[in-house]
Short mmCIF file of C-alpha atoms in Angstrom, two decimals:
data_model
loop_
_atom_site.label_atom_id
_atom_site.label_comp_id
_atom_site.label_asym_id
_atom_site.label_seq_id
_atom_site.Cartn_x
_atom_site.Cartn_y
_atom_site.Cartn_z
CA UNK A 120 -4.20 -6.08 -13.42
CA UNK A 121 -2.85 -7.45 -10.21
CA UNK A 122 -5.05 -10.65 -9.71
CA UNK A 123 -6.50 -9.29 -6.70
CA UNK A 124 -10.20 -8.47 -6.52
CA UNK A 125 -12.22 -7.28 -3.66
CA UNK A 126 -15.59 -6.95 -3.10
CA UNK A 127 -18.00 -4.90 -2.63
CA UNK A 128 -16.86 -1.85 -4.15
CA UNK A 129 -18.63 0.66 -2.11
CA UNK A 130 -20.79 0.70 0.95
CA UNK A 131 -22.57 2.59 3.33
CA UNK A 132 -23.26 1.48 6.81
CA UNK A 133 -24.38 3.21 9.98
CA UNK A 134 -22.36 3.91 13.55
CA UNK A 135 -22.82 0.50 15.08
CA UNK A 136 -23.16 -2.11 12.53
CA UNK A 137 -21.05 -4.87 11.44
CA UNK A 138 -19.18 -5.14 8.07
CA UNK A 139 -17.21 -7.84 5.87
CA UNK A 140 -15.33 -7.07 3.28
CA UNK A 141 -14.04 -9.38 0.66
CA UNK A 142 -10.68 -10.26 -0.86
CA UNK A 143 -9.46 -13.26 -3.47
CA UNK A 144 -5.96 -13.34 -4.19
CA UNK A 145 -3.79 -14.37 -6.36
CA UNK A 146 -3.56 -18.18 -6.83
CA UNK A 147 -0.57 -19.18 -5.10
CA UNK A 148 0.00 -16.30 -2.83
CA UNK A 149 -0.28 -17.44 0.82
CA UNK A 150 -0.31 -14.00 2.36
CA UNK A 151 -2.80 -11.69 2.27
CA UNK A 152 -2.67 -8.35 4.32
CA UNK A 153 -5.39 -5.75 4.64
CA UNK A 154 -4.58 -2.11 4.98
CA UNK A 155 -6.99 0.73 5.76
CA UNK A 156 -6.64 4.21 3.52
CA UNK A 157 -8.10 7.33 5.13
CA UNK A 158 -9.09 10.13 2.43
CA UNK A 159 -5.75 11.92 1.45
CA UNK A 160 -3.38 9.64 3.37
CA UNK A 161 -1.41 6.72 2.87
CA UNK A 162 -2.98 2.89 3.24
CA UNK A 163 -2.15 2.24 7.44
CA UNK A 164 -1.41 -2.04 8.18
CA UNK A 165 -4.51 -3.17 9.83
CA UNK A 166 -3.06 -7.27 9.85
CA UNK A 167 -1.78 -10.05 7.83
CA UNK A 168 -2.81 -13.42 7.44
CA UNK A 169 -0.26 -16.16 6.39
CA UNK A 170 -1.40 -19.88 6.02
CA UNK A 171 -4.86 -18.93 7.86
CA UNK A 172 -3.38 -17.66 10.73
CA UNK A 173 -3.02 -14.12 11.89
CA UNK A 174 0.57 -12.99 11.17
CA UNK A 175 1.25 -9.42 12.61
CA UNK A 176 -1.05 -6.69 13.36
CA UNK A 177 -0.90 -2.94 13.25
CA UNK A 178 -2.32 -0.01 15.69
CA UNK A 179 -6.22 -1.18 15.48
CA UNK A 180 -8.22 -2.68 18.15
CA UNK A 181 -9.63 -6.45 18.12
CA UNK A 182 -13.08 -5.03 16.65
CA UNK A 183 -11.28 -5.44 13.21
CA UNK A 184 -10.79 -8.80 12.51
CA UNK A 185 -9.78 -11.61 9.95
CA UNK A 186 -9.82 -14.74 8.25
CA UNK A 187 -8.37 -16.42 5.49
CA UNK A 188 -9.34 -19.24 3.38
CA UNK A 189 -7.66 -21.71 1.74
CA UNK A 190 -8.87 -21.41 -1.48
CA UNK A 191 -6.86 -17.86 -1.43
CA UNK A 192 -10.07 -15.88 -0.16
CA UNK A 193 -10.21 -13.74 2.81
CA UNK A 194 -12.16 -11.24 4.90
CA UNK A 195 -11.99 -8.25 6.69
CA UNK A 196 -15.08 -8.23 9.78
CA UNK A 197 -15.34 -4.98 11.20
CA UNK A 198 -17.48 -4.73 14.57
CA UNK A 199 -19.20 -1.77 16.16
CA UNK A 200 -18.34 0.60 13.12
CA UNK A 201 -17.40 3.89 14.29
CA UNK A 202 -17.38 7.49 11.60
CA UNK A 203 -13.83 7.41 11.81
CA UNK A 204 -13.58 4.06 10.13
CA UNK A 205 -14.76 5.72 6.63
CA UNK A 206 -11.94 4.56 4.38
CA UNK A 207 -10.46 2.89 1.38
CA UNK A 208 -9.74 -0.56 2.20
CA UNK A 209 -7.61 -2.59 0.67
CA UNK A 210 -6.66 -6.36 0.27
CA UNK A 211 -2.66 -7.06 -0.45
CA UNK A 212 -1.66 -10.65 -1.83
CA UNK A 213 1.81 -11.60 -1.40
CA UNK A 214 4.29 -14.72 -2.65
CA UNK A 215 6.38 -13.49 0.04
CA UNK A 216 8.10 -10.29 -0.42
CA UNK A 217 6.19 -7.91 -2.71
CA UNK A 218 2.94 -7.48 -1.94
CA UNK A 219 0.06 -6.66 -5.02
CA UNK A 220 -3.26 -4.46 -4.34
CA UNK A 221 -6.63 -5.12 -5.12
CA UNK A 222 -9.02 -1.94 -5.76
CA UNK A 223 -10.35 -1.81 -2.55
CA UNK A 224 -13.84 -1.05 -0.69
CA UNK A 225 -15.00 2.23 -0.26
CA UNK A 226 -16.82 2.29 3.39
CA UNK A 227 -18.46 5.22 4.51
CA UNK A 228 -20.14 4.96 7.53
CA UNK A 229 -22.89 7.46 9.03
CA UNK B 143 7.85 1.17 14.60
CA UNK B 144 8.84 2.54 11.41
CA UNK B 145 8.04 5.71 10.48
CA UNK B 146 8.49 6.87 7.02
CA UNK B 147 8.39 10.42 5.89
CA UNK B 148 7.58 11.66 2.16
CA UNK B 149 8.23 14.90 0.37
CA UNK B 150 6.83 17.26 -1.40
CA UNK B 151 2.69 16.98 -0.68
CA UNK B 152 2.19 18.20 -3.87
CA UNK B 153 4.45 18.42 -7.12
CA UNK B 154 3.90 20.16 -10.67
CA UNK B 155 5.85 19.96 -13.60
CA UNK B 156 5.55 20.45 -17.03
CA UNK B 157 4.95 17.84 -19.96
CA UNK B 158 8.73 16.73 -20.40
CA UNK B 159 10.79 17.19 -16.95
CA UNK B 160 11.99 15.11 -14.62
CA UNK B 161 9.77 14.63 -11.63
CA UNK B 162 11.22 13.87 -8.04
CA UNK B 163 9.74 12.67 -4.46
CA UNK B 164 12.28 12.11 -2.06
CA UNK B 165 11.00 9.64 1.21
CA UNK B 166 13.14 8.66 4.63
CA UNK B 167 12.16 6.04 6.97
CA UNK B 168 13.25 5.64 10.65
CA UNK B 169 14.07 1.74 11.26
CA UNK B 170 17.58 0.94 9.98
CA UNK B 171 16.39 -2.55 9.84
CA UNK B 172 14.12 -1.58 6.54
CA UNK B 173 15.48 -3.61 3.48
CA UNK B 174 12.76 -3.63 1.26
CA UNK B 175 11.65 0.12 -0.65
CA UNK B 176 8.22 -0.46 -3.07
CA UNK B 177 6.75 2.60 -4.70
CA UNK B 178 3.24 2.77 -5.65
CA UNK B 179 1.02 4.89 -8.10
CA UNK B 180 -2.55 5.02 -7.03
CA UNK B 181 -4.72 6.51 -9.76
CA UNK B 182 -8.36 7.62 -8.39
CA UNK B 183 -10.80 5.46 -7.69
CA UNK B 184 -8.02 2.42 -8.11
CA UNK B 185 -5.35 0.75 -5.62
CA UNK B 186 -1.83 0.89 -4.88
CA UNK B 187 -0.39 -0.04 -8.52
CA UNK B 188 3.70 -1.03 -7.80
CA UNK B 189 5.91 0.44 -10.07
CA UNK B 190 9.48 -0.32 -8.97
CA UNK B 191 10.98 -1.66 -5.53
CA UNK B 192 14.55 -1.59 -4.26
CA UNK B 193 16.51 -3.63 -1.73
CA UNK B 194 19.26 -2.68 0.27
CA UNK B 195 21.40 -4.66 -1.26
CA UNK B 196 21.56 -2.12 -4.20
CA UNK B 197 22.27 1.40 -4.42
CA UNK B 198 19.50 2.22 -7.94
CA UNK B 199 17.48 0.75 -10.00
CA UNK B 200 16.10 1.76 -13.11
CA UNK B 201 13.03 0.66 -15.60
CA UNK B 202 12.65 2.91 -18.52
CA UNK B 203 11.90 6.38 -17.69
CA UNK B 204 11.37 5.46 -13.88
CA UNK B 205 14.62 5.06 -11.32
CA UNK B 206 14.80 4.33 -7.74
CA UNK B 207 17.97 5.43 -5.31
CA UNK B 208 18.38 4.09 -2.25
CA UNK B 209 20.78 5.85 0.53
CA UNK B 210 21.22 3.66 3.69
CA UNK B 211 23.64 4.92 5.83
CA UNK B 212 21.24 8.08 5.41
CA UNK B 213 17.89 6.46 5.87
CA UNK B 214 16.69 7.58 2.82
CA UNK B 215 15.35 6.71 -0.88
CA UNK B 216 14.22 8.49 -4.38
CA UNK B 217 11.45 7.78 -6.75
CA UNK B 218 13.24 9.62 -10.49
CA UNK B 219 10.38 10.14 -13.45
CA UNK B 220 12.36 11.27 -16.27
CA UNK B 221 10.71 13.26 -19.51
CA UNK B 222 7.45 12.84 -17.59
CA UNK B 223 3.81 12.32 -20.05
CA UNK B 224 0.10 13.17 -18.38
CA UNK B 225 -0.55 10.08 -17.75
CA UNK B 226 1.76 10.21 -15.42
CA UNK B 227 -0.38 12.06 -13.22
CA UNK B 228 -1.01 10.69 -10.35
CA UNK B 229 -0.50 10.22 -6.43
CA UNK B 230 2.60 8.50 -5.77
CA UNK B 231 3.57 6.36 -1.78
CA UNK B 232 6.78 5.09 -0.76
CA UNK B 233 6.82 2.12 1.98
CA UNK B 234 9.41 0.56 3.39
CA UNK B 235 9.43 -3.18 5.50
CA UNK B 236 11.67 -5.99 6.51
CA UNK B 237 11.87 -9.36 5.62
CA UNK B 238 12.57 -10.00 9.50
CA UNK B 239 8.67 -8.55 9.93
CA UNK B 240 7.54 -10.47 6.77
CA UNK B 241 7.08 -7.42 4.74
CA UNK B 242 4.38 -5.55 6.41
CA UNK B 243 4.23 -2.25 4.51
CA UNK B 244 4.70 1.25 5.83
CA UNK B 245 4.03 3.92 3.81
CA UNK B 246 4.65 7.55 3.37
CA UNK B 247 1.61 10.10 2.96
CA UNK B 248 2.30 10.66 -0.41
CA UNK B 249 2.59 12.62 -3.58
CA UNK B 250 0.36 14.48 -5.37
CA UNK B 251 2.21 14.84 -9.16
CA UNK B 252 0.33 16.91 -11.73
CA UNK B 253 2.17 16.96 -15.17
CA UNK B 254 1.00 19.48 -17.15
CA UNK B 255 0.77 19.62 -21.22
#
C-alpha cells in the first residue's frame, strides 16, 4: 500500500463532457503529479503540483487542468473530453524525490 | 526532453532464471532511475531506484545497474517465482526538473512454472 488513493475507480463519459478525477496523498507529501496511461503503454507526465501551485507540465493542452489542496487532496479537471483521452490515470505523491502511485481511474470515453 | 527507451516488449522465462530488461534514456542530465511493477488492474508499484551516484544496487533477488557514460540502466530478477509476473517500466528524471518521471513502454515478463 502506497498511501495514495484515487477516486473514482472507473468511468464512462461521452466526447464533450467534463471530468474530475480525485487524488489524496500521502500525509506530508507536498507534491502530487498526475500522469496519463494509454492501454499498453507507459504512464505519460500530464503536470505536477507543488505547494498548490502548478510545477511543470508535460505535452497536453490547457483543457487538462489542476488543483491541489492543502489538506494533501488534489484533482485532475479534464474539459471537452475527446476518445483519445481513454486512459489509466494516475495520481503520484512525492516527499521530494521518489514519487508513490495510487491505483488510478479508468476513463473511457465514447 | 528525455526520451527513454526499454527492451524487450515481451519476456518469458521459466520458474527459476534470471530475468533481464535493459532501458536507455537520452538526457545526460537524468540522475534519478525508479523501476516499477504494475500488476493489472493496479498502479505503478516501485520496486528499486538508483542514482547516479552509484554504479548497482541490490534488494534480495532484485538488482539495478546503472551505466552513465553509456546512457543506460538494468532491472536483474534473479531465480524468478510467478508472482513475479508482471509488466515492468523504467523512468528516469532529474532533481534539476523536480523529478518529473519519464518512463519507458515497458515489459511484459511471464514466468512460467
Amino acid at each position: 500500500e502506497t498511501g495514495v488513493t484515487q477516486s473514482p475507480t472507473h468511468l464512462i463519459k461521452t466526447r464533450g463532457q467534463q471530468v474530475t478525477l480525485r487524488c489524496s496523498s500521502q500525509s506530508g507529501h507536498n507534491t502530487v503529479s498526475w500522469y496519463q496511461q494509454a492501454l499498453g503503454q507507459g504512464p505519460q507526465f500530464i503536470f505536477q503540483y507543488y505547494r498548490e501551485e502548478e510545477n511543470g507540465r508535460g505535452n497536453f493542452p490547457p483543457r487538462f487542468s489542476g488543483l491541489q489542496f492543502p489538506n494533501y487532496s488534489s484533482e485532475l479537471n479534464v474539459n471537452a473530453l475527446e476518445l483519445d483521452d481513454s486512459a489509466l490515470y494516475l495520481c503520484a505523491s512525492s516527499d521530494g524525490e521518489t514519487q508513490y502511485f495510487g491505483p488510478g481511474t479508468r476513463l473511457l470515453v465514447l | 526532453g528525455e526520451n527513454v527507451e526499454q527492451h524487450p516488449s515481451t519476456l518469458s522465462v521459466q520458474e527459476g532464471d534470471s530475468a533481464v530488461i535493459k532501458c536507455t534514456y537520452s538526457d545526460s542530465a537524468s540522475n534519478y532511475f525508479p523501476w516499477y511493477k504494475q500488476e493489472l488492474g493496479k498502479g505503478p508499484q516501485l520496486i528499486i531506484d538508483i542514482r547516479s551516484n552509484v554504479g548497482e544496487k541490490k534488494d534480495q533477488r532484485i538488482a539495478v545497474t546503472l551505466n552513465k557514460t553509456a546512457k543506460h540502466f538494468s532491472l536483474h530478477i534473479t531465480e524468478t517465482q510467478p508472482e513475479d509476473s508482471a509488466v515492468y517500466f523504467c523512468a528516469a528524471s532529474q532533481r534539476s526538473n523536480d523529478y518529473k518521471l519519464s518512463f519507458g513502454a515497458g515489459t511484459t515478463v511471464t514466468v512460467r512454472a
